CSV table of C-alpha atoms in Angstrom, one decimal:
chain,number,residue,atom,x,y,z
A,1,UNK,CA,35.5,-82.6,-34.4
A,2,UNK,CA,37.4,-83.7,-31.3
A,3,UNK,CA,36.6,-82.7,-27.8
A,4,UNK,CA,39.4,-82.3,-25.3
A,5,UNK,CA,38.2,-82.8,-21.7
A,6,UNK,CA,40.0,-82.0,-18.4
A,7,UNK,CA,38.8,-84.0,-15.5
A,8,UNK,CA,39.6,-84.2,-11.7
A,9,UNK,CA,38.9,-87.2,-9.6
A,10,UNK,CA,39.3,-88.7,-6.1
A,11,UNK,CA,40.7,-92.1,-7.0
A,12,UNK,CA,40.5,-93.7,-3.6
A,13,UNK,CA,37.3,-95.7,-4.5
A,14,UNK,CA,38.4,-96.8,-7.9
A,15,UNK,CA,40.7,-99.4,-9.3
A,16,UNK,CA,42.5,-96.9,-11.4
A,17,UNK,CA,41.7,-95.0,-14.6
A,18,UNK,CA,41.5,-97.8,-17.1
A,19,UNK,CA,38.3,-99.7,-17.9
A,20,UNK,CA,38.6,-103.2,-16.4
A,21,UNK,CA,36.6,-106.5,-16.5
A,22,UNK,CA,36.5,-107.2,-12.8
A,23,UNK,CA,36.8,-103.8,-11.1
A,24,UNK,CA,35.5,-100.3,-11.6
A,25,UNK,CA,37.7,-97.8,-13.4
A,26,UNK,CA,37.1,-94.1,-13.8
A,27,UNK,CA,37.2,-94.4,-17.6
A,28,UNK,CA,34.2,-96.8,-17.5
A,29,UNK,CA,32.2,-94.4,-15.3
A,30,UNK,CA,32.8,-91.5,-17.7
A,31,UNK,CA,32.1,-93.6,-20.9
A,32,UNK,CA,28.8,-94.8,-19.4
A,33,UNK,CA,27.7,-91.2,-18.8
A,34,UNK,CA,28.8,-90.1,-22.3
A,35,UNK,CA,27.0,-93.0,-23.8
A,36,UNK,CA,23.8,-92.0,-22.1
A,37,UNK,CA,24.1,-88.5,-23.4
A,38,UNK,CA,24.8,-89.6,-27.0
A,39,UNK,CA,22.5,-92.6,-26.9
A,40,UNK,CA,25.3,-94.7,-28.4
A,41,UNK,CA,28.5,-96.3,-27.2
A,42,UNK,CA,31.3,-93.6,-26.7
A,43,UNK,CA,34.9,-94.5,-26.0
A,44,UNK,CA,37.4,-92.0,-24.6
A,45,UNK,CA,41.2,-91.8,-24.9
A,46,UNK,CA,43.2,-90.4,-22.0
A,47,UNK,CA,46.7,-88.9,-21.6
A,48,UNK,CA,47.6,-92.0,-19.7
A,49,UNK,CA,46.6,-94.3,-16.9
A,50,UNK,CA,46.6,-93.7,-13.2
A,51,UNK,CA,46.7,-96.6,-10.8
A,52,UNK,CA,44.2,-97.7,-8.1
A,53,UNK,CA,43.7,-95.0,-5.5
A,54,UNK,CA,45.7,-92.4,-7.4
A,55,UNK,CA,44.1,-89.0,-7.8
A,56,UNK,CA,44.0,-86.4,-10.5
A,57,UNK,CA,43.4,-82.7,-10.7
A,58,UNK,CA,44.2,-82.3,-14.4
A,59,UNK,CA,43.7,-85.6,-16.3
A,60,UNK,CA,42.9,-85.1,-19.9
A,61,UNK,CA,41.0,-87.3,-22.4
A,62,UNK,CA,39.5,-86.8,-25.8
A,63,UNK,CA,36.5,-88.3,-27.7
A,64,UNK,CA,34.5,-87.8,-30.9
A,65,UNK,CA,31.0,-86.6,-30.1
A,66,UNK,CA,28.0,-88.0,-32.0
A,67,UNK,CA,25.7,-85.2,-31.0
A,68,UNK,CA,26.9,-81.7,-31.5
A,69,UNK,CA,26.4,-79.4,-28.5
A,70,UNK,CA,28.2,-76.4,-26.9
A,71,UNK,CA,31.2,-77.4,-24.7
A,72,UNK,CA,29.5,-75.9,-21.7
A,73,UNK,CA,26.5,-78.1,-22.2
A,74,UNK,CA,28.7,-81.2,-22.5
A,75,UNK,CA,30.4,-80.2,-19.2
A,76,UNK,CA,27.1,-79.6,-17.4
A,77,UNK,CA,25.5,-82.8,-18.7
A,78,UNK,CA,28.5,-84.9,-17.6
A,79,UNK,CA,28.7,-83.4,-14.2
A,80,UNK,CA,25.0,-84.0,-13.7
A,81,UNK,CA,25.4,-87.7,-14.3
A,82,UNK,CA,28.8,-88.3,-12.8
A,83,UNK,CA,29.4,-89.1,-9.1
A,84,UNK,CA,30.7,-86.3,-6.9
A,85,UNK,CA,34.2,-87.8,-6.8
A,86,UNK,CA,34.6,-87.3,-10.6
A,87,UNK,CA,34.3,-83.7,-11.9
A,88,UNK,CA,34.6,-82.3,-15.4
A,89,UNK,CA,36.6,-79.1,-15.2
A,90,UNK,CA,36.7,-78.0,-18.9
A,91,UNK,CA,35.6,-79.1,-22.3
A,92,UNK,CA,37.3,-77.6,-25.4
A,93,UNK,CA,37.0,-78.1,-29.2
A,94,UNK,CA,40.3,-79.4,-30.8
A,95,UNK,CA,41.5,-80.1,-34.3
A,96,UNK,CA,41.0,-83.7,-35.5
A,97,UNK,CA,44.8,-84.2,-35.2
A,98,UNK,CA,44.6,-83.7,-31.4
A,99,UNK,CA,45.4,-86.8,-29.3
A,100,UNK,CA,45.2,-86.7,-25.5
A,101,UNK,CA,48.2,-89.0,-25.2
A,102,UNK,CA,50.4,-88.4,-28.2
A,103,UNK,CA,50.0,-84.6,-28.4
A,104,UNK,CA,51.1,-84.2,-24.8
A,105,UNK,CA,54.6,-82.6,-24.3
A,106,UNK,CA,54.8,-82.9,-20.5
A,107,UNK,CA,53.1,-84.1,-17.4
A,108,UNK,CA,53.2,-82.9,-13.8
A,109,UNK,CA,52.7,-85.2,-10.8
A,110,UNK,CA,52.6,-84.1,-7.2
A,111,UNK,CA,53.1,-86.3,-4.2
A,112,UNK,CA,52.0,-85.4,-0.6
A,113,UNK,CA,53.3,-86.8,2.6
A,114,UNK,CA,52.2,-85.6,6.0
A,115,UNK,CA,53.2,-85.5,9.7
A,116,UNK,CA,49.5,-85.0,10.6
A,117,UNK,CA,49.1,-88.6,11.4
A,118,UNK,CA,46.2,-88.2,13.8
A,119,UNK,CA,44.0,-86.4,11.2
A,120,UNK,CA,41.2,-88.9,10.3
A,121,UNK,CA,40.4,-87.1,7.1
A,122,UNK,CA,43.8,-87.2,5.5
A,123,UNK,CA,44.6,-90.9,5.1
A,124,UNK,CA,43.0,-91.0,1.6
A,125,UNK,CA,45.1,-88.2,0.3
A,126,UNK,CA,48.6,-88.3,1.8
A,127,UNK,CA,51.2,-90.8,2.9
A,128,UNK,CA,51.7,-90.5,6.7
A,129,UNK,CA,55.2,-89.9,8.0
A,130,UNK,CA,56.0,-91.2,11.5
A,131,UNK,CA,59.5,-89.9,11.6
A,132,UNK,CA,61.1,-86.6,10.6
A,133,UNK,CA,62.8,-86.6,7.2
A,134,UNK,CA,65.8,-84.7,6.1
A,135,UNK,CA,64.7,-82.3,3.2
A,136,UNK,CA,68.3,-81.4,2.3
A,137,UNK,CA,69.2,-85.0,1.7
A,138,UNK,CA,66.1,-85.7,-0.4
A,139,UNK,CA,66.9,-82.6,-2.5
A,140,UNK,CA,70.5,-83.8,-3.0
A,141,UNK,CA,69.3,-87.3,-4.0
A,142,UNK,CA,66.7,-85.9,-6.4
A,143,UNK,CA,69.4,-84.2,-8.5
A,144,UNK,CA,70.5,-87.5,-9.8
A,145,UNK,CA,67.1,-88.1,-11.3
A,146,UNK,CA,66.8,-84.8,-13.2
A,147,UNK,CA,67.6,-85.0,-16.9
A,148,UNK,CA,67.2,-87.8,-19.5
A,149,UNK,CA,67.8,-91.2,-18.1
A,150,UNK,CA,66.8,-94.9,-18.5
A,151,UNK,CA,64.4,-95.3,-15.6
A,152,UNK,CA,64.1,-99.1,-15.8
A,153,UNK,CA,65.1,-99.4,-12.2
A,154,UNK,CA,62.2,-97.2,-11.2
A,155,UNK,CA,59.4,-99.0,-13.1
A,156,UNK,CA,56.9,-101.8,-12.7
A,157,UNK,CA,58.0,-105.3,-13.5
A,158,UNK,CA,54.8,-105.7,-15.5
A,159,UNK,CA,56.0,-103.2,-18.2
A,160,UNK,CA,56.4,-104.7,-21.6
A,161,UNK,CA,60.2,-105.1,-22.1
A,162,UNK,CA,59.7,-103.7,-25.6
A,163,UNK,CA,58.5,-100.4,-24.2
A,164,UNK,CA,61.1,-97.6,-24.1
A,165,UNK,CA,62.2,-96.8,-20.6
A,166,UNK,CA,64.1,-93.6,-21.3
A,167,UNK,CA,62.3,-90.5,-20.0
A,168,UNK,CA,63.3,-86.9,-19.3
A,169,UNK,CA,62.7,-85.2,-15.9
A,170,UNK,CA,62.6,-81.5,-16.2
A,171,UNK,CA,62.3,-80.7,-12.5
A,172,UNK,CA,61.8,-82.1,-9.1
A,173,UNK,CA,60.8,-79.8,-6.3
A,174,UNK,CA,60.6,-80.8,-2.6
A,175,UNK,CA,59.1,-78.4,0.0
A,176,UNK,CA,58.0,-78.5,3.5
A,177,UNK,CA,54.6,-76.8,3.9
A,178,UNK,CA,53.3,-76.8,7.4
A,179,UNK,CA,52.8,-80.4,8.4
A,180,UNK,CA,53.1,-81.7,4.8
A,181,UNK,CA,56.0,-82.6,2.5
A,182,UNK,CA,55.2,-81.7,-1.1
A,183,UNK,CA,57.0,-83.3,-4.0
A,184,UNK,CA,56.6,-82.0,-7.6
A,185,UNK,CA,57.8,-84.0,-10.6
A,186,UNK,CA,57.6,-82.7,-14.1
A,187,UNK,CA,58.8,-84.6,-17.2
A,188,UNK,CA,58.0,-85.6,-20.7
A,189,UNK,CA,56.4,-88.8,-19.5
A,190,UNK,CA,56.6,-91.4,-16.7
A,191,UNK,CA,56.7,-95.2,-16.5
A,192,UNK,CA,54.2,-97.1,-14.5
A,193,UNK,CA,55.1,-96.7,-10.7
A,194,UNK,CA,58.0,-94.4,-11.6
A,195,UNK,CA,56.8,-91.4,-9.6
A,196,UNK,CA,55.9,-93.5,-6.6
A,197,UNK,CA,59.2,-95.4,-6.7
A,198,UNK,CA,61.2,-92.2,-7.0
A,199,UNK,CA,59.2,-90.7,-4.1
A,200,UNK,CA,59.8,-93.8,-2.0
A,201,UNK,CA,63.5,-93.8,-2.8
A,202,UNK,CA,63.8,-90.1,-1.9
A,203,UNK,CA,62.0,-90.6,1.3
A,204,UNK,CA,64.4,-93.5,2.1
A,205,UNK,CA,67.2,-91.0,1.7
A,206,UNK,CA,65.4,-88.5,3.9
A,207,UNK,CA,65.1,-91.2,6.6
A,208,UNK,CA,68.8,-92.0,6.4
A,209,UNK,CA,68.1,-95.5,5.1
A,210,UNK,CA,70.2,-94.9,2.0
A,211,UNK,CA,72.6,-92.2,0.9
A,212,UNK,CA,71.9,-89.7,-1.9
A,213,UNK,CA,74.6,-91.4,-4.0
A,214,UNK,CA,72.7,-94.7,-3.8
A,215,UNK,CA,70.0,-93.1,-6.0
A,216,UNK,CA,72.6,-92.6,-8.8
A,217,UNK,CA,73.7,-96.3,-8.4
A,218,UNK,CA,70.1,-97.5,-8.7
A,219,UNK,CA,69.5,-95.4,-11.8
A,220,UNK,CA,72.7,-96.6,-13.5
A,221,UNK,CA,71.9,-100.3,-12.7
A,222,UNK,CA,68.9,-100.3,-15.1
A,223,UNK,CA,67.6,-103.2,-13.1
A,224,UNK,CA,64.1,-103.4,-11.6
A,225,UNK,CA,65.4,-105.5,-8.7
A,226,UNK,CA,67.6,-102.8,-7.3
A,227,UNK,CA,64.9,-100.4,-6.1
A,228,UNK,CA,62.5,-101.8,-3.4
A,229,UNK,CA,60.9,-98.5,-2.5
A,230,UNK,CA,57.4,-97.6,-3.6
A,231,UNK,CA,55.3,-94.9,-2.0
A,232,UNK,CA,51.6,-95.5,-1.4
A,233,UNK,CA,49.3,-94.6,-4.3
A,234,UNK,CA,46.9,-92.4,-2.4
A,235,UNK,CA,49.5,-89.6,-2.0
A,236,UNK,CA,49.9,-89.2,-5.7
A,237,UNK,CA,48.1,-86.7,-7.9
A,238,UNK,CA,48.2,-86.1,-11.7
A,239,UNK,CA,48.2,-82.4,-11.7
A,240,UNK,CA,48.6,-81.2,-15.3
A,241,UNK,CA,49.1,-82.4,-18.8
A,242,UNK,CA,50.7,-79.8,-21.1
A,243,UNK,CA,50.2,-79.5,-24.8
A,244,UNK,CA,51.6,-77.3,-27.6
Protein backbone atom coordinates (compact mmCIF):
# COMPACT_ATOMS: atom_id res chain seq x y z
CA UNK A 1 0.00 0.00 0.00
CA UNK A 2 1.12 3.53 -0.84
CA UNK A 3 0.07 6.59 1.13
CA UNK A 4 -0.34 9.86 -0.75
CA UNK A 5 0.15 12.88 1.51
CA UNK A 6 -0.67 16.54 0.84
CA UNK A 7 1.38 18.98 2.89
CA UNK A 8 1.52 22.76 3.32
CA UNK A 9 4.52 24.61 4.66
CA UNK A 10 6.03 28.01 5.29
CA UNK A 11 9.39 27.61 3.60
CA UNK A 12 11.06 30.75 4.91
CA UNK A 13 13.06 28.99 7.64
CA UNK A 14 14.17 26.06 5.48
CA UNK A 15 16.78 25.48 2.80
CA UNK A 16 14.22 24.04 0.44
CA UNK A 17 12.32 20.78 0.24
CA UNK A 18 15.17 18.35 -0.38
CA UNK A 19 17.11 16.56 2.36
CA UNK A 20 20.61 18.11 2.55
CA UNK A 21 23.87 17.41 4.35
CA UNK A 22 24.64 20.89 5.66
CA UNK A 23 21.22 22.52 5.92
CA UNK A 24 17.70 21.67 7.04
CA UNK A 25 15.21 20.65 4.37
CA UNK A 26 11.49 20.04 4.85
CA UNK A 27 11.83 16.48 3.57
CA UNK A 28 14.22 15.65 6.42
CA UNK A 29 11.86 17.05 9.05
CA UNK A 30 8.94 14.95 7.77
CA UNK A 31 11.03 11.80 7.36
CA UNK A 32 12.30 12.13 10.93
CA UNK A 33 8.72 12.31 12.22
CA UNK A 34 7.59 9.34 10.12
CA UNK A 35 10.57 7.33 11.30
CA UNK A 36 9.58 8.01 14.93
CA UNK A 37 6.03 6.86 14.24
CA UNK A 38 7.12 3.68 12.43
CA UNK A 39 10.19 3.04 14.61
CA UNK A 40 12.30 2.50 11.50
CA UNK A 41 13.77 4.67 8.75
CA UNK A 42 11.12 5.99 6.34
CA UNK A 43 11.91 7.76 3.08
CA UNK A 44 9.41 9.87 1.15
CA UNK A 45 9.17 10.80 -2.53
CA UNK A 46 7.76 14.20 -3.48
CA UNK A 47 6.16 15.63 -6.60
CA UNK A 48 9.28 17.77 -6.97
CA UNK A 49 11.60 20.09 -5.08
CA UNK A 50 10.96 23.60 -3.90
CA UNK A 51 13.89 25.94 -3.30
CA UNK A 52 14.94 27.71 -0.10
CA UNK A 53 12.25 30.06 1.27
CA UNK A 54 9.63 28.86 -1.25
CA UNK A 55 6.26 27.96 0.26
CA UNK A 56 3.68 25.29 -0.51
CA UNK A 57 -0.05 24.98 0.02
CA UNK A 58 -0.36 21.70 -1.89
CA UNK A 59 2.91 19.79 -2.09
CA UNK A 60 2.42 16.03 -2.46
CA UNK A 61 4.62 13.13 -1.40
CA UNK A 62 4.18 9.37 -1.07
CA UNK A 63 5.69 6.66 1.10
CA UNK A 64 5.21 3.01 1.99
CA UNK A 65 4.05 2.64 5.61
CA UNK A 66 5.52 -0.08 7.80
CA UNK A 67 2.76 0.13 10.41
CA UNK A 68 -0.79 0.03 9.10
CA UNK A 69 -3.10 2.63 10.60
CA UNK A 70 -6.07 4.72 9.41
CA UNK A 71 -5.16 7.73 7.25
CA UNK A 72 -6.63 10.13 9.80
CA UNK A 73 -4.38 8.67 12.50
CA UNK A 74 -1.32 9.12 10.29
CA UNK A 75 -2.28 12.74 9.70
CA UNK A 76 -2.86 13.42 13.39
CA UNK A 77 0.35 11.70 14.46
CA UNK A 78 2.42 13.67 11.98
CA UNK A 79 0.86 17.01 12.87
CA UNK A 80 1.52 16.31 16.55
CA UNK A 81 5.24 15.82 15.89
CA UNK A 82 5.81 18.37 13.12
CA UNK A 83 6.60 22.04 13.78
CA UNK A 84 3.79 24.54 13.27
CA UNK A 85 5.18 25.74 9.93
CA UNK A 86 4.68 22.29 8.35
CA UNK A 87 1.12 20.91 8.31
CA UNK A 88 -0.29 17.70 6.85
CA UNK A 89 -3.54 18.51 5.06
CA UNK A 90 -4.58 15.08 3.82
CA UNK A 91 -3.48 11.42 3.81
CA UNK A 92 -4.97 9.02 1.25
CA UNK A 93 -4.45 5.39 0.27
CA UNK A 94 -3.29 4.88 -3.31
CA UNK A 95 -2.52 1.95 -5.58
CA UNK A 96 1.04 0.63 -5.57
CA UNK A 97 1.50 2.13 -9.04
CA UNK A 98 1.05 5.69 -7.72
CA UNK A 99 4.10 7.93 -7.79
CA UNK A 100 4.00 11.50 -6.43
CA UNK A 101 6.23 12.78 -9.22
CA UNK A 102 5.66 10.58 -12.24
CA UNK A 103 1.88 10.24 -11.82
CA UNK A 104 1.39 14.03 -11.79
CA UNK A 105 -0.25 15.59 -14.86
CA UNK A 106 0.06 19.26 -13.93
CA UNK A 107 1.26 21.71 -11.30
CA UNK A 108 0.12 25.15 -10.28
CA UNK A 109 2.43 27.78 -8.83
CA UNK A 110 1.31 31.20 -7.60
CA UNK A 111 3.52 34.23 -7.11
CA UNK A 112 2.56 37.20 -4.93
CA UNK A 113 3.93 40.73 -5.20
CA UNK A 114 2.78 43.60 -3.02
CA UNK A 115 2.71 47.40 -2.86
CA UNK A 116 2.18 47.06 0.90
CA UNK A 117 5.85 47.78 1.55
CA UNK A 118 5.42 49.11 5.11
CA UNK A 119 3.70 45.95 6.36
CA UNK A 120 6.24 44.25 8.67
CA UNK A 121 4.39 40.93 8.50
CA UNK A 122 4.46 40.42 4.73
CA UNK A 123 8.17 40.35 3.83
CA UNK A 124 8.34 36.55 4.17
CA UNK A 125 5.43 35.95 1.84
CA UNK A 126 5.50 38.45 -1.03
CA UNK A 127 7.96 40.39 -3.14
CA UNK A 128 7.71 44.11 -2.45
CA UNK A 129 7.00 46.46 -5.36
CA UNK A 130 8.33 49.99 -4.97
CA UNK A 131 6.97 51.27 -8.29
CA UNK A 132 3.66 50.77 -10.07
CA UNK A 133 3.66 48.03 -12.71
CA UNK A 134 1.66 47.95 -15.93
CA UNK A 135 -0.65 44.91 -15.74
CA UNK A 136 -1.62 45.10 -19.42
CA UNK A 137 2.00 44.92 -20.57
CA UNK A 138 2.65 41.94 -18.31
CA UNK A 139 -0.41 40.12 -19.64
CA UNK A 140 0.72 40.85 -23.21
CA UNK A 141 4.22 39.55 -22.46
CA UNK A 142 2.85 36.42 -20.74
CA UNK A 143 1.11 35.28 -23.92
CA UNK A 144 4.47 34.38 -25.48
CA UNK A 145 5.11 31.90 -22.66
CA UNK A 146 1.83 29.99 -22.96
CA UNK A 147 2.00 26.71 -24.87
CA UNK A 148 4.75 24.14 -25.39
CA UNK A 149 8.23 25.66 -25.62
CA UNK A 150 11.85 24.99 -24.84
CA UNK A 151 12.31 27.01 -21.61
CA UNK A 152 16.10 26.70 -21.45
CA UNK A 153 16.39 30.50 -21.25
CA UNK A 154 14.25 30.46 -18.11
CA UNK A 155 16.11 27.83 -16.10
CA UNK A 156 18.95 27.38 -13.65
CA UNK A 157 22.46 27.06 -15.01
CA UNK A 158 22.86 24.11 -12.63
CA UNK A 159 20.35 21.96 -14.53
CA UNK A 160 21.81 18.78 -16.00
CA UNK A 161 22.23 19.50 -19.76
CA UNK A 162 20.79 16.04 -20.46
CA UNK A 163 17.51 16.99 -18.78
CA UNK A 164 14.65 17.90 -21.17
CA UNK A 165 13.84 21.62 -21.13
CA UNK A 166 10.60 21.49 -23.12
CA UNK A 167 7.55 22.20 -20.96
CA UNK A 168 3.94 23.11 -21.64
CA UNK A 169 2.30 26.09 -19.93
CA UNK A 170 -1.49 25.78 -19.86
CA UNK A 171 -2.28 29.20 -18.45
CA UNK A 172 -0.80 32.34 -16.93
CA UNK A 173 -3.17 34.67 -15.07
CA UNK A 174 -2.12 38.05 -13.70
CA UNK A 175 -4.49 40.02 -11.47
CA UNK A 176 -4.36 43.04 -9.22
CA UNK A 177 -6.02 42.28 -5.88
CA UNK A 178 -6.04 45.24 -3.52
CA UNK A 179 -2.39 46.02 -2.78
CA UNK A 180 -1.18 42.73 -4.28
CA UNK A 181 -0.31 41.49 -7.77
CA UNK A 182 -1.19 37.80 -8.09
CA UNK A 183 0.43 35.60 -10.77
CA UNK A 184 -0.89 32.08 -11.49
CA UNK A 185 1.14 29.61 -13.56
CA UNK A 186 -0.18 26.18 -14.49
CA UNK A 187 1.69 23.67 -16.62
CA UNK A 188 2.70 20.05 -17.04
CA UNK A 189 5.93 20.73 -15.17
CA UNK A 190 8.52 23.42 -14.49
CA UNK A 191 12.30 23.66 -14.57
CA UNK A 192 14.28 24.87 -11.58
CA UNK A 193 13.85 28.66 -11.22
CA UNK A 194 11.50 28.72 -14.24
CA UNK A 195 8.51 30.27 -12.48
CA UNK A 196 10.65 32.82 -10.64
CA UNK A 197 12.48 33.79 -13.84
CA UNK A 198 9.24 34.09 -15.79
CA UNK A 199 7.79 36.24 -13.01
CA UNK A 200 10.88 38.44 -12.86
CA UNK A 201 10.79 38.89 -16.63
CA UNK A 202 7.08 39.77 -16.66
CA UNK A 203 7.69 42.29 -13.86
CA UNK A 204 10.47 43.83 -15.97
CA UNK A 205 7.94 44.28 -18.76
CA UNK A 206 5.50 45.79 -16.28
CA UNK A 207 8.18 48.28 -15.17
CA UNK A 208 8.95 49.22 -18.82
CA UNK A 209 12.47 47.81 -18.50
CA UNK A 210 11.80 45.52 -21.48
CA UNK A 211 9.10 45.26 -24.13
CA UNK A 212 6.66 42.31 -24.30
CA UNK A 213 8.28 41.19 -27.58
CA UNK A 214 11.58 40.78 -25.72
CA UNK A 215 10.05 37.83 -23.85
CA UNK A 216 9.54 36.07 -27.19
CA UNK A 217 13.18 36.75 -28.16
CA UNK A 218 14.44 35.35 -24.84
CA UNK A 219 12.35 32.21 -25.26
CA UNK A 220 13.54 31.64 -28.83
CA UNK A 221 17.20 32.16 -27.88
CA UNK A 222 17.22 28.95 -25.77
CA UNK A 223 20.19 30.38 -23.92
CA UNK A 224 20.45 30.68 -20.12
CA UNK A 225 22.51 33.85 -20.47
CA UNK A 226 19.77 35.97 -22.09
CA UNK A 227 17.43 36.17 -19.08
CA UNK A 228 18.85 38.00 -16.05
CA UNK A 229 15.56 38.35 -14.15
CA UNK A 230 14.75 36.14 -11.17
CA UNK A 231 12.04 37.03 -8.64
CA UNK A 232 12.71 36.43 -4.94
CA UNK A 233 11.85 32.92 -3.67
CA UNK A 234 9.63 33.97 -0.77
CA UNK A 235 6.81 35.18 -3.04
CA UNK A 236 6.44 31.74 -4.64
CA UNK A 237 3.91 29.08 -3.64
CA UNK A 238 3.38 25.54 -4.92
CA UNK A 239 -0.41 25.56 -4.82
CA UNK A 240 -1.53 22.25 -6.29
CA UNK A 241 -0.35 19.06 -7.96
CA UNK A 242 -3.00 17.38 -10.13
CA UNK A 243 -3.26 13.66 -10.86
CA UNK A 244 -5.49 11.53 -13.06
